[in-house]
Short mmCIF file of C-alpha atoms in Angstrom, two decimals:
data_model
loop_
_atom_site.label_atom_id
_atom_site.label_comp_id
_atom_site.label_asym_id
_atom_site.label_seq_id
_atom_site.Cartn_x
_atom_site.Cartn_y
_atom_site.Cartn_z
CA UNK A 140 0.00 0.00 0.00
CA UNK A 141 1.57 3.56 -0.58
CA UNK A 142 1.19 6.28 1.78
CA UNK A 143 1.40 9.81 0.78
CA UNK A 144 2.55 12.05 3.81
CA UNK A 145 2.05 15.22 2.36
CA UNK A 146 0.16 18.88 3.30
CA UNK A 147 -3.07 20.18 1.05
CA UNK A 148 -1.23 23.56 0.96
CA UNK A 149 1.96 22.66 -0.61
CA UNK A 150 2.49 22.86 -4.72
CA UNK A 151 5.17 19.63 -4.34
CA UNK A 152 2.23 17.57 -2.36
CA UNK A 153 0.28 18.24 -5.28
CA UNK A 154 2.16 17.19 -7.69
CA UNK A 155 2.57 13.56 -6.28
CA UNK A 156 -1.12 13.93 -5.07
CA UNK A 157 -1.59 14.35 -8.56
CA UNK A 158 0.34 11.68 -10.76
CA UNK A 159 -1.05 9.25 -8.26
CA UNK A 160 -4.64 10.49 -9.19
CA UNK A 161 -4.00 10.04 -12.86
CA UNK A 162 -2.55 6.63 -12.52
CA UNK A 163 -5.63 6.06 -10.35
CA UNK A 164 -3.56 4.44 -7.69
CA UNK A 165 -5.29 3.55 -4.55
CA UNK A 166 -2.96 5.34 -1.39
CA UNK A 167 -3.51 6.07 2.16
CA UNK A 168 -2.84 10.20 2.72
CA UNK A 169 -1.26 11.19 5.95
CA UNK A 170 -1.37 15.31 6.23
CA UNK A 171 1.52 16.94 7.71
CA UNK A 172 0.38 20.13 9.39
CA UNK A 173 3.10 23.04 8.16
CA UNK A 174 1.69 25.47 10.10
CA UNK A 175 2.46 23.42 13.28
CA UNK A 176 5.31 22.38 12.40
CA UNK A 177 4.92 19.08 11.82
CA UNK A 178 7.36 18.88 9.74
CA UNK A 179 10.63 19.72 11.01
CA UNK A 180 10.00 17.30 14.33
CA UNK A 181 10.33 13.85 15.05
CA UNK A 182 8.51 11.28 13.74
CA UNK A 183 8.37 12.98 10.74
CA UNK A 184 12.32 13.99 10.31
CA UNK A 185 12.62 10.19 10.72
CA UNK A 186 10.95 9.37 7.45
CA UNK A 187 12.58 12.76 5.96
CA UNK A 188 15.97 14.30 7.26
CA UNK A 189 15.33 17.51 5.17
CA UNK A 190 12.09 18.21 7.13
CA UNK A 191 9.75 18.76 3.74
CA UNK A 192 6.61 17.12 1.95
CA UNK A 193 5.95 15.17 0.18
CA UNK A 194 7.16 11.75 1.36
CA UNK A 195 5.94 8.51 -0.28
CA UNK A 196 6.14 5.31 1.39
CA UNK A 197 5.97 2.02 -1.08
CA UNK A 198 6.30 -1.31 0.03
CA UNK A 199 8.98 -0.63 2.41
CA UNK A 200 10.70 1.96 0.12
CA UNK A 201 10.72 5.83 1.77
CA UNK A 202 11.19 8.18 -0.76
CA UNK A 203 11.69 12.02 -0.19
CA UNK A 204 11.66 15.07 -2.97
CA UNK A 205 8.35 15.58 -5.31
CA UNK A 206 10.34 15.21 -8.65
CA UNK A 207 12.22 11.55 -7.21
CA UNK A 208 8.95 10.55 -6.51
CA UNK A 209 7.47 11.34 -9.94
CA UNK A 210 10.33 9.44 -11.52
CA UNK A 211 9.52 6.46 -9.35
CA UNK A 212 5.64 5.87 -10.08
CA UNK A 213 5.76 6.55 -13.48
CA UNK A 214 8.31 4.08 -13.75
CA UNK A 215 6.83 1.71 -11.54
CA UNK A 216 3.11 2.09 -12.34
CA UNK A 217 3.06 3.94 -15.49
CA UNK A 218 3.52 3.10 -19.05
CA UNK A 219 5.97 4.53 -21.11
CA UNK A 220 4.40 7.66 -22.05
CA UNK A 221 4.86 9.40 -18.49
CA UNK A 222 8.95 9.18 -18.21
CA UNK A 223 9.46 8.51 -22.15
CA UNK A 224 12.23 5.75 -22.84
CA UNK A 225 13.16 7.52 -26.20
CA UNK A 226 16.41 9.92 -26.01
CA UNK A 227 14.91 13.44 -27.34
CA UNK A 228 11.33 13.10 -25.09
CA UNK A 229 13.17 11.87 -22.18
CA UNK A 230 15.92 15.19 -22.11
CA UNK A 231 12.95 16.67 -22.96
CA UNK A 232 11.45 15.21 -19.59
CA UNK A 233 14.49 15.87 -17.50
CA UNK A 234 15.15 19.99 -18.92
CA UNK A 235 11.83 20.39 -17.48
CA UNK A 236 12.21 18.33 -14.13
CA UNK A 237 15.20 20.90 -13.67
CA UNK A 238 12.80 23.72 -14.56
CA UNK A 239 9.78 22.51 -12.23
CA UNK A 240 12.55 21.83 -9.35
CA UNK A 241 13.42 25.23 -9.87
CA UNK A 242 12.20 28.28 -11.72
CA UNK A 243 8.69 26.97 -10.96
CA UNK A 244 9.09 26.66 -7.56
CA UNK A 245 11.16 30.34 -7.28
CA UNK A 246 9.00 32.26 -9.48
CA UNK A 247 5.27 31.52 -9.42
CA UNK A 248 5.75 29.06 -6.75
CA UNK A 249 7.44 31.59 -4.02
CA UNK A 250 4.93 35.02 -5.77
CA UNK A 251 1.79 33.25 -4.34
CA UNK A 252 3.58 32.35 -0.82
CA UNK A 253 4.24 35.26 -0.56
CA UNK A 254 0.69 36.60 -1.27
CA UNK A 255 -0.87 34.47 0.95
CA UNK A 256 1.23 34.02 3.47
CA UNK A 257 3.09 37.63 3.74
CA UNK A 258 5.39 37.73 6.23
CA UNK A 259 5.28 34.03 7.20
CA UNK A 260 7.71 33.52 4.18
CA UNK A 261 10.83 35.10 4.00
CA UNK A 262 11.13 36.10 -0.03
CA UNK A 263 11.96 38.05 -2.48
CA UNK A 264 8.53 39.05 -4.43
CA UNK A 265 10.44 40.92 -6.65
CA UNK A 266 13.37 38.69 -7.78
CA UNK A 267 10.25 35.61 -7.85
CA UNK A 268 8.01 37.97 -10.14
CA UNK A 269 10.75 38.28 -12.59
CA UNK A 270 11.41 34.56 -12.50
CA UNK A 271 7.77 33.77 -13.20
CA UNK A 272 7.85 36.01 -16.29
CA UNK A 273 11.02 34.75 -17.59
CA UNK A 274 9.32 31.13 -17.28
CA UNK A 275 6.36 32.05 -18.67
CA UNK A 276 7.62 33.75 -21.74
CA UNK A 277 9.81 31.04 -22.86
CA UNK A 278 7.23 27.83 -21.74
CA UNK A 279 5.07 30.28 -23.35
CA UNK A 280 7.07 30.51 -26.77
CA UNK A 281 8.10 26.64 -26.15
CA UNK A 282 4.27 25.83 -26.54
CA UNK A 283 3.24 27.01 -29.29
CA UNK A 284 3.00 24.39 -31.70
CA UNK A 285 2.55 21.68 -28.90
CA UNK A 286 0.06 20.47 -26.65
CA UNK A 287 2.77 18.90 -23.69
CA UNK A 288 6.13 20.03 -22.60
CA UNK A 289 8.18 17.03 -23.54
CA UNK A 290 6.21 14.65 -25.77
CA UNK A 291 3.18 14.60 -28.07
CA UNK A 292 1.52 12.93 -24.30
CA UNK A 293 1.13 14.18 -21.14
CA UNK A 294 4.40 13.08 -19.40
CA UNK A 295 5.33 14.08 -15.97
CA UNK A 296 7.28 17.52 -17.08
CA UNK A 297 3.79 18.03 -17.48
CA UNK A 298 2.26 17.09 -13.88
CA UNK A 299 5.42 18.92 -12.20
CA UNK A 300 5.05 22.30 -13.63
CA UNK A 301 1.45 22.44 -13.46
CA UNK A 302 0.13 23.40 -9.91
CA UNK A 303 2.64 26.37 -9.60
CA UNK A 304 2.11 28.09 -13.28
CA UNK A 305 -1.99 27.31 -12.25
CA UNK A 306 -1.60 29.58 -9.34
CA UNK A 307 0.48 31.76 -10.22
CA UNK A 308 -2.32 34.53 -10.28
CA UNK A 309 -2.64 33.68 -6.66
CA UNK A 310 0.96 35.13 -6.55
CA UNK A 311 0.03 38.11 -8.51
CA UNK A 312 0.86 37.60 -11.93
CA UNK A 313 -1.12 37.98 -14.88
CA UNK A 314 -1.81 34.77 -17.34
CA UNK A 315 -3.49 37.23 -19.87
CA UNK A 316 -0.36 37.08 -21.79
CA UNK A 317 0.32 33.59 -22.16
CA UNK A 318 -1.96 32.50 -24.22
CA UNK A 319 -0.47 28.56 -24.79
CA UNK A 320 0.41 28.33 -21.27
CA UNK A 321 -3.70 28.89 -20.56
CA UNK A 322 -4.45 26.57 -22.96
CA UNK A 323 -1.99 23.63 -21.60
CA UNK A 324 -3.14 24.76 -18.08
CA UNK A 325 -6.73 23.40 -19.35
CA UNK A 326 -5.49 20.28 -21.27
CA UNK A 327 -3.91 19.11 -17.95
CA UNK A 328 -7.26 19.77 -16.07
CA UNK A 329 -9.02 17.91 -18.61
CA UNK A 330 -6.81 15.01 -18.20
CA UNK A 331 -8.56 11.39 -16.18
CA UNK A 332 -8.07 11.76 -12.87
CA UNK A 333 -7.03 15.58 -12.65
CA UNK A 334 -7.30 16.70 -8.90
CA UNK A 335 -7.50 20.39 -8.53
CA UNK A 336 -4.89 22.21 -5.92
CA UNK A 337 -6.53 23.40 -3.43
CA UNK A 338 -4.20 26.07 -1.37
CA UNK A 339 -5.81 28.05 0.74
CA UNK A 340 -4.20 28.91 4.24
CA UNK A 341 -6.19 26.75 7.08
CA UNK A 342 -8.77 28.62 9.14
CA UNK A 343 -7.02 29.04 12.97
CA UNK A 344 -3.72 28.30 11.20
CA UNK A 345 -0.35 30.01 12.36
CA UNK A 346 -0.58 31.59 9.31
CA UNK A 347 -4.32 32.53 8.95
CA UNK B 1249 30.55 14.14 -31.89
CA UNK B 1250 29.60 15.55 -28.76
CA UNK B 1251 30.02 19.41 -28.29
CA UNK B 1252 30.14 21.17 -24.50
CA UNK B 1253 28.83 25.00 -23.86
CA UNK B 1254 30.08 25.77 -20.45
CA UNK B 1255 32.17 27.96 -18.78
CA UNK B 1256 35.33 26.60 -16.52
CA UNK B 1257 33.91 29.03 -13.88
CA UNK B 1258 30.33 27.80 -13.40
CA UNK B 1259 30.08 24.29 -10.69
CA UNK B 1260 27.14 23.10 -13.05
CA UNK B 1261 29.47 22.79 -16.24
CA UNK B 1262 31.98 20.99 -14.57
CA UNK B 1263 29.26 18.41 -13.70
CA UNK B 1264 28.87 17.89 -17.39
CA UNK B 1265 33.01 17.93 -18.17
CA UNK B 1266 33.34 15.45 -15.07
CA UNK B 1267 30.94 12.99 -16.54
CA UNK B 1268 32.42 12.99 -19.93
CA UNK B 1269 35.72 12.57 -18.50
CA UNK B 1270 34.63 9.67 -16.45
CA UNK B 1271 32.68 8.51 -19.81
CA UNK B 1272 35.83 8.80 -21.50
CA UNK B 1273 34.29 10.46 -23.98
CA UNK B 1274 36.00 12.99 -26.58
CA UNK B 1275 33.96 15.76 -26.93
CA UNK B 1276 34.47 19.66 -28.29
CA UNK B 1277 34.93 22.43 -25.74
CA UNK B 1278 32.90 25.70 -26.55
CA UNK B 1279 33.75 28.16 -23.75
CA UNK B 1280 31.28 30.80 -23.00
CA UNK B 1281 32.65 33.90 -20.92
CA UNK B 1282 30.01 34.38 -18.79
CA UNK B 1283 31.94 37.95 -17.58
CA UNK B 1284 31.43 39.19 -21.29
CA UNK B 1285 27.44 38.07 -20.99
CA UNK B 1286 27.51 35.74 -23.86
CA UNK B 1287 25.43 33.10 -22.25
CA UNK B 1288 22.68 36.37 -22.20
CA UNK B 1289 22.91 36.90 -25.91
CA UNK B 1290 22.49 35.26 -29.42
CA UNK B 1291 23.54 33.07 -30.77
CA UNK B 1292 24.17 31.21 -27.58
CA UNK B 1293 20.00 32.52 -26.66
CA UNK B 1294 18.70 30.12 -29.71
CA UNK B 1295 20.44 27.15 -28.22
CA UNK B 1296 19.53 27.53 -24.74
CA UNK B 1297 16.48 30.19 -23.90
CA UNK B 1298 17.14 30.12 -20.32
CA UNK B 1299 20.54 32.01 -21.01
CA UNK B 1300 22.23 29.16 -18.48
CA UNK B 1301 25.45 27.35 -19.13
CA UNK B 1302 25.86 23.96 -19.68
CA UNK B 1303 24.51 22.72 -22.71
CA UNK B 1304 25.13 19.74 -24.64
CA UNK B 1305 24.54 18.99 -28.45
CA UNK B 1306 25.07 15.08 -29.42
CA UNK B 1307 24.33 14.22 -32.61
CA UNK B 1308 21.73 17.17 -33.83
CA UNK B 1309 19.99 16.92 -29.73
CA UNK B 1310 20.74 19.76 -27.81
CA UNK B 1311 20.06 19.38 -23.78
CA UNK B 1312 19.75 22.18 -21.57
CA UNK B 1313 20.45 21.68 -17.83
CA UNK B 1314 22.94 20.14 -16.23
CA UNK B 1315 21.06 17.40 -14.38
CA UNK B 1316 19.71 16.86 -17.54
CA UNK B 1317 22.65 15.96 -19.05
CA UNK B 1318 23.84 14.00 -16.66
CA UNK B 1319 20.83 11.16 -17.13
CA UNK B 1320 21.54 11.12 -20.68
CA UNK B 1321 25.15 11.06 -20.78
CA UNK B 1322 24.67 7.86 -18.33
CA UNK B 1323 21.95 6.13 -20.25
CA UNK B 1324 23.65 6.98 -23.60
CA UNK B 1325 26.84 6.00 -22.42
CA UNK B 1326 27.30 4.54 -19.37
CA UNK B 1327 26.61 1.33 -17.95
CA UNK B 1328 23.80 0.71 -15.62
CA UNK B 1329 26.14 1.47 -12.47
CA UNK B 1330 25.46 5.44 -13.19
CA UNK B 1331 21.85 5.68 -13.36
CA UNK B 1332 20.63 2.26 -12.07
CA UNK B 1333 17.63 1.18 -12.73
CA UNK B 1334 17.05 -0.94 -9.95
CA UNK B 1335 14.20 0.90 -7.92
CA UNK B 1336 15.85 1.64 -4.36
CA UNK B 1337 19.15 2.72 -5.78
CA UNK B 1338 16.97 4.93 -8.78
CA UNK B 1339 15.06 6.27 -6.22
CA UNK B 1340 18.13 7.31 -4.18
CA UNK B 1341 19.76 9.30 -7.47
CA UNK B 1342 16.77 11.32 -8.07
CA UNK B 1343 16.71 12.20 -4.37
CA UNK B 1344 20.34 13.39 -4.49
CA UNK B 1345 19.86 15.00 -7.93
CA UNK B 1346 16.97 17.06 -6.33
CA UNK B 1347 19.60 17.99 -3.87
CA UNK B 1348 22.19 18.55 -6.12
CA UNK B 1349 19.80 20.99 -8.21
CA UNK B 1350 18.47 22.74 -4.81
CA UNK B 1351 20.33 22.99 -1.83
CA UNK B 1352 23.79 22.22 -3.04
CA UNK B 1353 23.79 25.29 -5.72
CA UNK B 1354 21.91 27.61 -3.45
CA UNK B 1355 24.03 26.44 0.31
CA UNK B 1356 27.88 26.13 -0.88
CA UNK B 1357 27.31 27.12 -4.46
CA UNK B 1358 25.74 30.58 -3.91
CA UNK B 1359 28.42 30.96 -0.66
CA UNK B 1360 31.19 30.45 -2.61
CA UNK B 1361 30.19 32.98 -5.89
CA UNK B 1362 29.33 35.41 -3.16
CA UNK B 1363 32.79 35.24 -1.79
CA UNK B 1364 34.62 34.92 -4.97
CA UNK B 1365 32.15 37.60 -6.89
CA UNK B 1366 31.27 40.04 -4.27
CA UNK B 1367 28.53 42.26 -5.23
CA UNK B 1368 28.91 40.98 -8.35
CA UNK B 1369 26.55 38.44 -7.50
CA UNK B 1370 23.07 39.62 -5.90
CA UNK B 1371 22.83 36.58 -3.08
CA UNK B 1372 21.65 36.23 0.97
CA UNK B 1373 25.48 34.70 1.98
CA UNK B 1374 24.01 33.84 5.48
CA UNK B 1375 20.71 32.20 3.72
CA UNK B 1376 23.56 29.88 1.63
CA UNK B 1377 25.60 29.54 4.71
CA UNK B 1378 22.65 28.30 6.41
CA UNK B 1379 21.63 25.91 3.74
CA UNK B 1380 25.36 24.49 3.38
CA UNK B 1381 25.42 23.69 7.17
CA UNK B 1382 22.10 21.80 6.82
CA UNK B 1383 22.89 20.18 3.74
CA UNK B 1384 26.80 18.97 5.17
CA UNK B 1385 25.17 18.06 8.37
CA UNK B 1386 22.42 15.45 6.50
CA UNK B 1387 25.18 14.87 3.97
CA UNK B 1388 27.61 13.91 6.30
CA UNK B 1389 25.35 11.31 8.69
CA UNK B 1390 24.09 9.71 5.32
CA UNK B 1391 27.05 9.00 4.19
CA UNK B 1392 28.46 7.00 7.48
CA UNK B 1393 29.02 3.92 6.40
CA UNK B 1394 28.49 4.45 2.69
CA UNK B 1395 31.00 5.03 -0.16
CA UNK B 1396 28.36 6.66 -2.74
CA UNK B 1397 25.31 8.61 -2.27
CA UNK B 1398 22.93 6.22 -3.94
CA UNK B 1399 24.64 3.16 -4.41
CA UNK B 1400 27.71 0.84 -3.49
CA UNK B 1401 28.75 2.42 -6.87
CA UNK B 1402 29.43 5.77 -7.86
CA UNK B 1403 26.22 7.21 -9.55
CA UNK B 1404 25.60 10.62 -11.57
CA UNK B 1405 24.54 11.48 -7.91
CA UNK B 1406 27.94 11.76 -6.91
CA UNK B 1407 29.23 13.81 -9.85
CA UNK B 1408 25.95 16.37 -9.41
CA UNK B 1409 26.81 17.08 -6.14
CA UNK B 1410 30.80 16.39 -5.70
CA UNK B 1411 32.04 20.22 -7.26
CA UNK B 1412 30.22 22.98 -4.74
CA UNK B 1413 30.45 20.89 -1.94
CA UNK B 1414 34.00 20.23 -2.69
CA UNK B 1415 34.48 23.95 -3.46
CA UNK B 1416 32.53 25.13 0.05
CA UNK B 1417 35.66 26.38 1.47
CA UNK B 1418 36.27 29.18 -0.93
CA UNK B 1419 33.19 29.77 0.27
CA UNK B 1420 33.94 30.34 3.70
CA UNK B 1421 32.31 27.00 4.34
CA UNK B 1422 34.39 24.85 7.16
CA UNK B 1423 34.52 21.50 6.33
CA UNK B 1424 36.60 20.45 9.17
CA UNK B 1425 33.60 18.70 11.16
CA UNK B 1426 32.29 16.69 7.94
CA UNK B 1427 34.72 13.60 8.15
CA UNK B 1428 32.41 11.59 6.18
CA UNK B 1429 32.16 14.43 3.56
CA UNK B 1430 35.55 14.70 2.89
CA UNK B 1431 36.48 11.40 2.91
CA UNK B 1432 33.58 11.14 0.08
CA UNK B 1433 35.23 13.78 -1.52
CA UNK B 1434 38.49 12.12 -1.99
CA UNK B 1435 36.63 9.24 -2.98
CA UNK B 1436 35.37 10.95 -6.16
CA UNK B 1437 38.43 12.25 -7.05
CA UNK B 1438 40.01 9.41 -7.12
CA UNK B 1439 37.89 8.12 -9.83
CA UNK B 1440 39.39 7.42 -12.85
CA UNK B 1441 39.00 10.31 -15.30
CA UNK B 1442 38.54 13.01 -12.46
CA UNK B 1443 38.53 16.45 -13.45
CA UNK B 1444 39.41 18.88 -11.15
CA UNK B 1445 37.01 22.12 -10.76
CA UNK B 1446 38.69 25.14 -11.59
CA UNK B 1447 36.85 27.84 -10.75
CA UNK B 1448 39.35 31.00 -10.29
CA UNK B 1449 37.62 34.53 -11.49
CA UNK B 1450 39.35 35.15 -15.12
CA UNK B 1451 41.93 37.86 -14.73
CA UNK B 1452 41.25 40.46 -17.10
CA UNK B 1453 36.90 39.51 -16.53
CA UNK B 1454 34.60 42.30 -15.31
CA UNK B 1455 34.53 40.52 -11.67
CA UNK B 1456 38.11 40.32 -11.29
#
């Protein structure tokens, strides 16, 4: 049985929350409370050293980091379509692992933090607003023409980027623009098993 | 023929020249000087959008992103001892690439352009500090009684991560405590094929 220790209110959770959705793989969800600080305290540093979610738990096998873990299920549960065998789609895959691990996360991803959580992050708005725009502009450009990221299928470049470009105007910025990042946006929510992210701050949180 | 964009200065490119040395692969050298801005401008631009260094063109495929790289250099080339396949150990490399991509550039990678750079680069030296003290201090218990990151083998894990952490010290970064670190270090550059990471400021360069 996999167990998906994870919190409704972070973009990484979703992300795993979500490839297990569209691989409609049964799993048994335990929530890690950020705002209490659940998880940078024992037991929970025992299953993760870094003290972050998501953690999946398979058969004995504990692995940490959202991106490992999409690497993992498609691999072990998906066909080849998700983490594509073939040389071009699968540097395709990776370039935009590195992306999702990283501009995604520091641009949109730390812009609606930020806006929701104020001065509960520690951020720059600034430097993360130009990120976002720099991403958006060239997965914008990189679009046109295609329907995925990496591959004429939905891979998991795909489920990795999606829940921080989604909310980026959450963060602030302005999908007007970007008009083939809207319309990817929708083919991913239109996809068998889509689960929406759902991020608003908990009522009596730390935070709230 | 395989052709390498980087710059001797930047950590990330010498992940790339590292693995094609251990590869023993011939390959061109196309150095970018990152003080002049060429990695900002064309025609560097049309082969990588993101304006980063390294990329890699093999055969008519270009790959962006050094992590990136990595996978494919080892699937490509490598045996299955670089990228294994076998779940535990696969799931381990992605972890450590996450790292690699995350904490390791933005702890001892940031620290170290921040001391060798100045204001040069615009960076939060005690937010790298902090994140290089973390990241030795996990680093350093996960690696009692291990060889490798991710396997009983060296892995592209261990070439991600070996050149900041290695280079930590420049960045003020004491790595006097981290017995398992170091002795890890050593390890990888005692691989044959190791390229050392030269990373002095280029006289002459608009940070010198």
């Amino acid at each position: 049985m996999i167990t998906l220790y994870h919190a409704r209110f972070s973009g990484n959770s979703h992300r795993v929350h979500l490839m297990l959705s569209l691989l409609g793989l049964p799993f048994r969800e335990v929530e890690i409370d950020l705002f209490k600080g659940e998880h940078k305290q024992p037991p929970f540093l025992g299953l993760n050293p870094w003290g972050r979610v998501p953690v999946l738990a398979d058969d004995g096998l504990v692995i940490r980091d959202s991106l490992a873990i999409l690497v993992y299920l498609a691999e072990k549960y998906g066909d080849d379509g998700w983490y594509p065998k073939e040389p071009v789609e699968r540097a395709a895959v990776s370039e935009w692992l590195g992306i999702a691990g990283d501009d995604v996360v520091r641009g949109p991803g730390v812009a609606m933090l930020t806006k929701l959580l104020g001065d509960y992050v520690k951020a720059d708005y600034d430097d993360a607003l130009k990120r976002a725009y720099t991403l958006l502009k060239i997965m914008d450009a990189h679009l046109t023409g295609r329907d995925w990221l990496a591959s004429d299928r939905p891979t998991i470049a795909d489920v990795a980027c999606y829940c921080y470009v989604a909310s980026a105007p959450k963060g602030g910025i302005d999908l007007a623009p970007y008009a083939q990042v809207r319309q990817w946006l929708r083919r991913v929510e239109g996809l068998s098993g889509f689960v929406p992210f759902i991020n608003a701050v908990p009522a009596g949180s730390a935070a709230a």
